[in-house]
Amino acid sequence: MEQRFIDVIQLIKQSRIKAIKAVNTELINLYWNIGEYISKRIETTEWGQSVVKELAQYIQRTEPEIKGFSDKNLWRMKQFYETYKDFPKLSALSRQLSWSHNLAILSRCKSIEEREFYLNISK
């Protein structure tokens, strides 16, 4: 590769990284919002547990190209929201990680302090 073009390649790579981070942040925000929506519906007893499964089936039936919204994953979104809703600092940190990293922290850590530790070292 010619030396004079390296700067342009770096600009391209930096922009790709920024785009990926922006998409990830938006997905995490979406999962947070869905988790909040489900949590509040269940909290006000508008919804029971079976409604989440019905929602997942509805999404799959009406929008088959949309993936990642199984009932299991919808429950994870609810857990994600409920775990961090009272901890704004941790909520902000969690939005910097991928969904798979968030799920690993949620499933393996037993306390909020432990989650905070792993969120901090993962950013």
mmCIF file with all atom_site columns, C-alpha atoms in Angstrom:
data_model
loop_
_atom_site.group_PDB
_atom_site.id
_atom_site.type_symbol
_atom_site.label_atom_id
_atom_site.label_alt_id
_atom_site.label_comp_id
_atom_site.label_asym_id
_atom_site.label_entity_id
_atom_site.label_seq_id
_atom_site.pdbx_PDB_ins_code
_atom_site.Cartn_x
_atom_site.Cartn_y
_atom_site.Cartn_z
_atom_site.occupancy
_atom_site.B_iso_or_equiv
_atom_site.pdbx_formal_charge
_atom_site.auth_seq_id
_atom_site.auth_comp_id
_atom_site.auth_asym_id
_atom_site.auth_atom_id
_atom_site.pdbx_PDB_model_num
ATOM 1   C CA . MET A 1 1   ? 0.000   0.000   0.000  1.00 0.00 ? 1   MET A CA 1
ATOM 2   C CA . GLU A 1 2   ? 1.296   3.402   -0.822 1.00 0.00 ? 2   GLU A CA 1
ATOM 3   C CA . GLN A 1 3   ? 2.210   5.566   2.149  1.00 0.00 ? 3   GLN A CA 1
ATOM 4   C CA . ARG A 1 4   ? 0.274   8.575   0.817  1.00 0.00 ? 4   ARG A CA 1
ATOM 5   C CA . PHE A 1 5   ? -3.053  6.735   1.064  1.00 0.00 ? 5   PHE A CA 1
ATOM 6   C CA . ILE A 1 6   ? -2.699  5.435   4.619  1.00 0.00 ? 6   ILE A CA 1
ATOM 7   C CA . ASP A 1 7   ? -4.388  8.508   6.115  1.00 0.00 ? 7   ASP A CA 1
ATOM 8   C CA . VAL A 1 8   ? -7.485  7.943   3.995  1.00 0.00 ? 8   VAL A CA 1
ATOM 9   C CA . ILE A 1 9   ? -7.627  4.279   5.024  1.00 0.00 ? 9   ILE A CA 1
ATOM 10  C CA . GLN A 1 10  ? -7.420  5.361   8.687  1.00 0.00 ? 10  GLN A CA 1
ATOM 11  C CA . LEU A 1 11  ? -10.295 7.814   8.188  1.00 0.00 ? 11  LEU A CA 1
ATOM 12  C CA . ILE A 1 12  ? -12.413 5.038   6.680  1.00 0.00 ? 12  ILE A CA 1
ATOM 13  C CA . LYS A 1 13  ? -11.630 2.654   9.543  1.00 0.00 ? 13  LYS A CA 1
ATOM 14  C CA . GLN A 1 14  ? -12.336 5.291   12.203 1.00 0.00 ? 14  GLN A CA 1
ATOM 15  C CA . SER A 1 15  ? -15.698 6.107   10.634 1.00 0.00 ? 15  SER A CA 1
ATOM 16  C CA . ARG A 1 16  ? -16.643 2.430   10.486 1.00 0.00 ? 16  ARG A CA 1
ATOM 17  C CA . ILE A 1 17  ? -15.871 2.031   14.181 1.00 0.00 ? 17  ILE A CA 1
ATOM 18  C CA . LYS A 1 18  ? -17.964 5.113   15.012 1.00 0.00 ? 18  LYS A CA 1
ATOM 19  C CA . ALA A 1 19  ? -20.855 3.785   12.922 1.00 0.00 ? 19  ALA A CA 1
ATOM 20  C CA . ILE A 1 20  ? -20.763 0.398   14.659 1.00 0.00 ? 20  ILE A CA 1
ATOM 21  C CA . LYS A 1 21  ? -20.735 2.083   18.073 1.00 0.00 ? 21  LYS A CA 1
ATOM 22  C CA . ALA A 1 22  ? -23.690 4.292   17.095 1.00 0.00 ? 22  ALA A CA 1
ATOM 23  C CA . VAL A 1 23  ? -25.707 1.287   15.903 1.00 0.00 ? 23  VAL A CA 1
ATOM 24  C CA . ASN A 1 24  ? -24.870 -0.630  19.082 1.00 0.00 ? 24  ASN A CA 1
ATOM 25  C CA . THR A 1 25  ? -25.922 2.289   21.265 1.00 0.00 ? 25  THR A CA 1
ATOM 26  C CA . GLU A 1 26  ? -29.227 2.570   19.421 1.00 0.00 ? 26  GLU A CA 1
ATOM 27  C CA . LEU A 1 27  ? -29.887 -1.163  19.799 1.00 0.00 ? 27  LEU A CA 1
ATOM 28  C CA . ILE A 1 28  ? -29.158 -1.057  23.518 1.00 0.00 ? 28  ILE A CA 1
ATOM 29  C CA . ASN A 1 29  ? -31.511 1.945   23.820 1.00 0.00 ? 29  ASN A CA 1
ATOM 30  C CA . LEU A 1 30  ? -34.184 -0.015  21.962 1.00 0.00 ? 30  LEU A CA 1
ATOM 31  C CA . TYR A 1 31  ? -33.762 -3.022  24.269 1.00 0.00 ? 31  TYR A CA 1
ATOM 32  C CA . TRP A 1 32  ? -33.930 -0.691  27.294 1.00 0.00 ? 32  TRP A CA 1
ATOM 33  C CA . ASN A 1 33  ? -37.142 0.903   25.997 1.00 0.00 ? 33  ASN A CA 1
ATOM 34  C CA . ILE A 1 34  ? -38.753 -2.457  25.254 1.00 0.00 ? 34  ILE A CA 1
ATOM 35  C CA . GLY A 1 35  ? -37.727 -3.727  28.697 1.00 0.00 ? 35  GLY A CA 1
ATOM 36  C CA . GLU A 1 36  ? -39.212 -0.632  30.308 1.00 0.00 ? 36  GLU A CA 1
ATOM 37  C CA . TYR A 1 37  ? -42.431 -1.012  28.315 1.00 0.00 ? 37  TYR A CA 1
ATOM 38  C CA . ILE A 1 38  ? -42.852 -4.662  29.298 1.00 0.00 ? 38  ILE A CA 1
ATOM 39  C CA . SER A 1 39  ? -41.911 -4.003  32.924 1.00 0.00 ? 39  SER A CA 1
ATOM 40  C CA . LYS A 1 40  ? -44.456 -1.214  33.306 1.00 0.00 ? 40  LYS A CA 1
ATOM 41  C CA . ARG A 1 41  ? -47.223 -3.234  31.637 1.00 0.00 ? 41  ARG A CA 1
ATOM 42  C CA . ILE A 1 42  ? -46.608 -6.164  33.973 1.00 0.00 ? 42  ILE A CA 1
ATOM 43  C CA . GLU A 1 43  ? -46.246 -3.876  36.995 1.00 0.00 ? 43  GLU A CA 1
ATOM 44  C CA . THR A 1 44  ? -49.652 -2.318  36.368 1.00 0.00 ? 44  THR A CA 1
ATOM 45  C CA . THR A 1 45  ? -51.099 -5.798  35.791 1.00 0.00 ? 45  THR A CA 1
ATOM 46  C CA . GLU A 1 46  ? -52.130 -4.874  32.257 1.00 0.00 ? 46  GLU A CA 1
ATOM 47  C CA . TRP A 1 47  ? -50.042 -7.813  31.121 1.00 0.00 ? 47  TRP A CA 1
ATOM 48  C CA . GLY A 1 48  ? -49.410 -11.277 32.489 1.00 0.00 ? 48  GLY A CA 1
ATOM 49  C CA . GLN A 1 49  ? -46.495 -13.539 31.604 1.00 0.00 ? 49  GLN A CA 1
ATOM 50  C CA . SER A 1 50  ? -48.316 -15.114 28.681 1.00 0.00 ? 50  SER A CA 1
ATOM 51  C CA . VAL A 1 51  ? -48.617 -11.732 26.956 1.00 0.00 ? 51  VAL A CA 1
ATOM 52  C CA . VAL A 1 52  ? -44.839 -11.535 26.489 1.00 0.00 ? 52  VAL A CA 1
ATOM 53  C CA . LYS A 1 53  ? -44.913 -14.855 24.656 1.00 0.00 ? 53  LYS A CA 1
ATOM 54  C CA . GLU A 1 54  ? -47.838 -13.592 22.565 1.00 0.00 ? 54  GLU A CA 1
ATOM 55  C CA . LEU A 1 55  ? -45.856 -10.436 21.760 1.00 0.00 ? 55  LEU A CA 1
ATOM 56  C CA . ALA A 1 56  ? -42.866 -12.497 20.596 1.00 0.00 ? 56  ALA A CA 1
ATOM 57  C CA . GLN A 1 57  ? -45.125 -14.621 18.409 1.00 0.00 ? 57  GLN A CA 1
ATOM 58  C CA . TYR A 1 58  ? -46.833 -11.519 17.019 1.00 0.00 ? 58  TYR A CA 1
ATOM 59  C CA . ILE A 1 59  ? -43.471 -9.969  16.080 1.00 0.00 ? 59  ILE A CA 1
ATOM 60  C CA . GLN A 1 60  ? -42.356 -13.211 14.401 1.00 0.00 ? 60  GLN A CA 1
ATOM 61  C CA . ARG A 1 61  ? -45.645 -13.587 12.554 1.00 0.00 ? 61  ARG A CA 1
ATOM 62  C CA . THR A 1 62  ? -46.092 -9.999  11.364 1.00 0.00 ? 62  THR A CA 1
ATOM 63  C CA . GLU A 1 63  ? -42.435 -9.044  10.867 1.00 0.00 ? 63  GLU A CA 1
ATOM 64  C CA . PRO A 1 64  ? -40.565 -12.281 10.066 1.00 0.00 ? 64  PRO A CA 1
ATOM 65  C CA . GLU A 1 65  ? -37.443 -10.418 8.961  1.00 0.00 ? 65  GLU A CA 1
ATOM 66  C CA . ILE A 1 66  ? -37.021 -8.910  12.432 1.00 0.00 ? 66  ILE A CA 1
ATOM 67  C CA . LYS A 1 67  ? -34.851 -11.237 14.515 1.00 0.00 ? 67  LYS A CA 1
ATOM 68  C CA . GLY A 1 68  ? -33.866 -11.273 18.183 1.00 0.00 ? 68  GLY A CA 1
ATOM 69  C CA . PHE A 1 69  ? -37.265 -10.748 19.774 1.00 0.00 ? 69  PHE A CA 1
ATOM 70  C CA . SER A 1 70  ? -38.092 -14.187 21.141 1.00 0.00 ? 70  SER A CA 1
ATOM 71  C CA . ASP A 1 71  ? -39.968 -14.319 24.428 1.00 0.00 ? 71  ASP A CA 1
ATOM 72  C CA . LYS A 1 72  ? -36.715 -15.302 26.138 1.00 0.00 ? 72  LYS A CA 1
ATOM 73  C CA . ASN A 1 73  ? -34.939 -12.236 24.771 1.00 0.00 ? 73  ASN A CA 1
ATOM 74  C CA . LEU A 1 74  ? -37.890 -9.972  25.625 1.00 0.00 ? 74  LEU A CA 1
ATOM 75  C CA . TRP A 1 75  ? -37.637 -11.208 29.231 1.00 0.00 ? 75  TRP A CA 1
ATOM 76  C CA . ARG A 1 76  ? -33.922 -10.399 29.145 1.00 0.00 ? 76  ARG A CA 1
ATOM 77  C CA . MET A 1 77  ? -34.742 -6.857  28.007 1.00 0.00 ? 77  MET A CA 1
ATOM 78  C CA . LYS A 1 78  ? -37.098 -6.519  30.964 1.00 0.00 ? 78  LYS A CA 1
ATOM 79  C CA . GLN A 1 79  ? -34.392 -7.829  33.304 1.00 0.00 ? 79  GLN A CA 1
ATOM 80  C CA . PHE A 1 80  ? -31.851 -5.428  31.761 1.00 0.00 ? 80  PHE A CA 1
ATOM 81  C CA . TYR A 1 81  ? -34.144 -2.463  32.379 1.00 0.00 ? 81  TYR A CA 1
ATOM 82  C CA . GLU A 1 82  ? -35.115 -3.516  35.899 1.00 0.00 ? 82  GLU A CA 1
ATOM 83  C CA . THR A 1 83  ? -31.518 -4.212  36.908 1.00 0.00 ? 83  THR A CA 1
ATOM 84  C CA . TYR A 1 84  ? -30.188 -0.771  35.964 1.00 0.00 ? 84  TYR A CA 1
ATOM 85  C CA . LYS A 1 85  ? -33.213 1.551   36.136 1.00 0.00 ? 85  LYS A CA 1
ATOM 86  C CA . ASP A 1 86  ? -32.302 2.795   39.613 1.00 0.00 ? 86  ASP A CA 1
ATOM 87  C CA . PHE A 1 87  ? -28.596 3.148   38.785 1.00 0.00 ? 87  PHE A CA 1
ATOM 88  C CA . PRO A 1 88  ? -28.153 5.901   36.145 1.00 0.00 ? 88  PRO A CA 1
ATOM 89  C CA . LYS A 1 89  ? -24.353 5.596   36.171 1.00 0.00 ? 89  LYS A CA 1
ATOM 90  C CA . LEU A 1 90  ? -24.503 1.851   35.470 1.00 0.00 ? 90  LEU A CA 1
ATOM 91  C CA . SER A 1 91  ? -27.256 2.346   32.921 1.00 0.00 ? 91  SER A CA 1
ATOM 92  C CA . ALA A 1 92  ? -24.980 4.705   30.996 1.00 0.00 ? 92  ALA A CA 1
ATOM 93  C CA . LEU A 1 93  ? -22.046 2.281   31.230 1.00 0.00 ? 93  LEU A CA 1
ATOM 94  C CA . SER A 1 94  ? -24.178 -0.636  30.023 1.00 0.00 ? 94  SER A CA 1
ATOM 95  C CA . ARG A 1 95  ? -25.078 1.291   26.875 1.00 0.00 ? 95  ARG A CA 1
ATOM 96  C CA . GLN A 1 96  ? -21.424 1.327   25.863 1.00 0.00 ? 96  GLN A CA 1
ATOM 97  C CA . LEU A 1 97  ? -21.286 -2.481  25.652 1.00 0.00 ? 97  LEU A CA 1
ATOM 98  C CA . SER A 1 98  ? -22.727 -4.915  23.168 1.00 0.00 ? 98  SER A CA 1
ATOM 99  C CA . TRP A 1 99  ? -25.904 -6.823  24.003 1.00 0.00 ? 99  TRP A CA 1
ATOM 100 C CA . SER A 1 100 ? -23.985 -10.077 24.360 1.00 0.00 ? 100 SER A CA 1
ATOM 101 C CA . HIS A 1 101 ? -21.596 -8.487  26.863 1.00 0.00 ? 101 HIS A CA 1
ATOM 102 C CA . ASN A 1 102 ? -24.534 -7.087  28.813 1.00 0.00 ? 102 ASN A CA 1
ATOM 103 C CA . LEU A 1 103 ? -26.189 -10.495 28.885 1.00 0.00 ? 103 LEU A CA 1
ATOM 104 C CA . ALA A 1 104 ? -22.996 -12.105 30.170 1.00 0.00 ? 104 ALA A CA 1
ATOM 105 C CA . ILE A 1 105 ? -22.761 -9.579  33.008 1.00 0.00 ? 105 ILE A CA 1
ATOM 106 C CA . LEU A 1 106 ? -26.472 -9.911  33.837 1.00 0.00 ? 106 LEU A CA 1
ATOM 107 C CA . SER A 1 107 ? -26.387 -13.684 33.955 1.00 0.00 ? 107 SER A CA 1
ATOM 108 C CA . ARG A 1 108 ? -23.103 -14.175 35.787 1.00 0.00 ? 108 ARG A CA 1
ATOM 109 C CA . CYS A 1 109 ? -23.033 -11.380 38.347 1.00 0.00 ? 109 CYS A CA 1
ATOM 110 C CA . LYS A 1 110 ? -25.067 -11.707 41.514 1.00 0.00 ? 110 LYS A CA 1
ATOM 111 C CA . SER A 1 111 ? -24.779 -8.191  42.974 1.00 0.00 ? 111 SER A CA 1
ATOM 112 C CA . ILE A 1 112 ? -24.978 -4.672  41.636 1.00 0.00 ? 112 ILE A CA 1
ATOM 113 C CA . GLU A 1 113 ? -21.426 -4.061  42.887 1.00 0.00 ? 113 GLU A CA 1
ATOM 114 C CA . GLU A 1 114 ? -20.144 -6.979  40.863 1.00 0.00 ? 114 GLU A CA 1
ATOM 115 C CA . ARG A 1 115 ? -22.006 -5.702  37.793 1.00 0.00 ? 115 ARG A CA 1
ATOM 116 C CA . GLU A 1 116 ? -20.520 -2.255  38.306 1.00 0.00 ? 116 GLU A CA 1
ATOM 117 C CA . PHE A 1 117 ? -17.021 -3.727  38.497 1.00 0.00 ? 117 PHE A CA 1
ATOM 118 C CA . TYR A 1 118 ? -17.416 -5.598  35.195 1.00 0.00 ? 118 TYR A CA 1
ATOM 119 C CA . LEU A 1 119 ? -19.139 -2.698  33.453 1.00 0.00 ? 119 LEU A CA 1
ATOM 120 C CA . ASN A 1 120 ? -16.248 -0.444  34.421 1.00 0.00 ? 120 ASN A CA 1
ATOM 121 C CA . ILE A 1 121 ? -13.516 -2.770  33.198 1.00 0.00 ? 121 ILE A CA 1
ATOM 122 C CA . SER A 1 122 ? -15.395 -3.587  29.994 1.00 0.00 ? 122 SER A CA 1
ATOM 123 C CA . LYS A 1 123 ? -15.836 -0.067  28.668 1.00 0.00 ? 123 LYS A CA 1
#
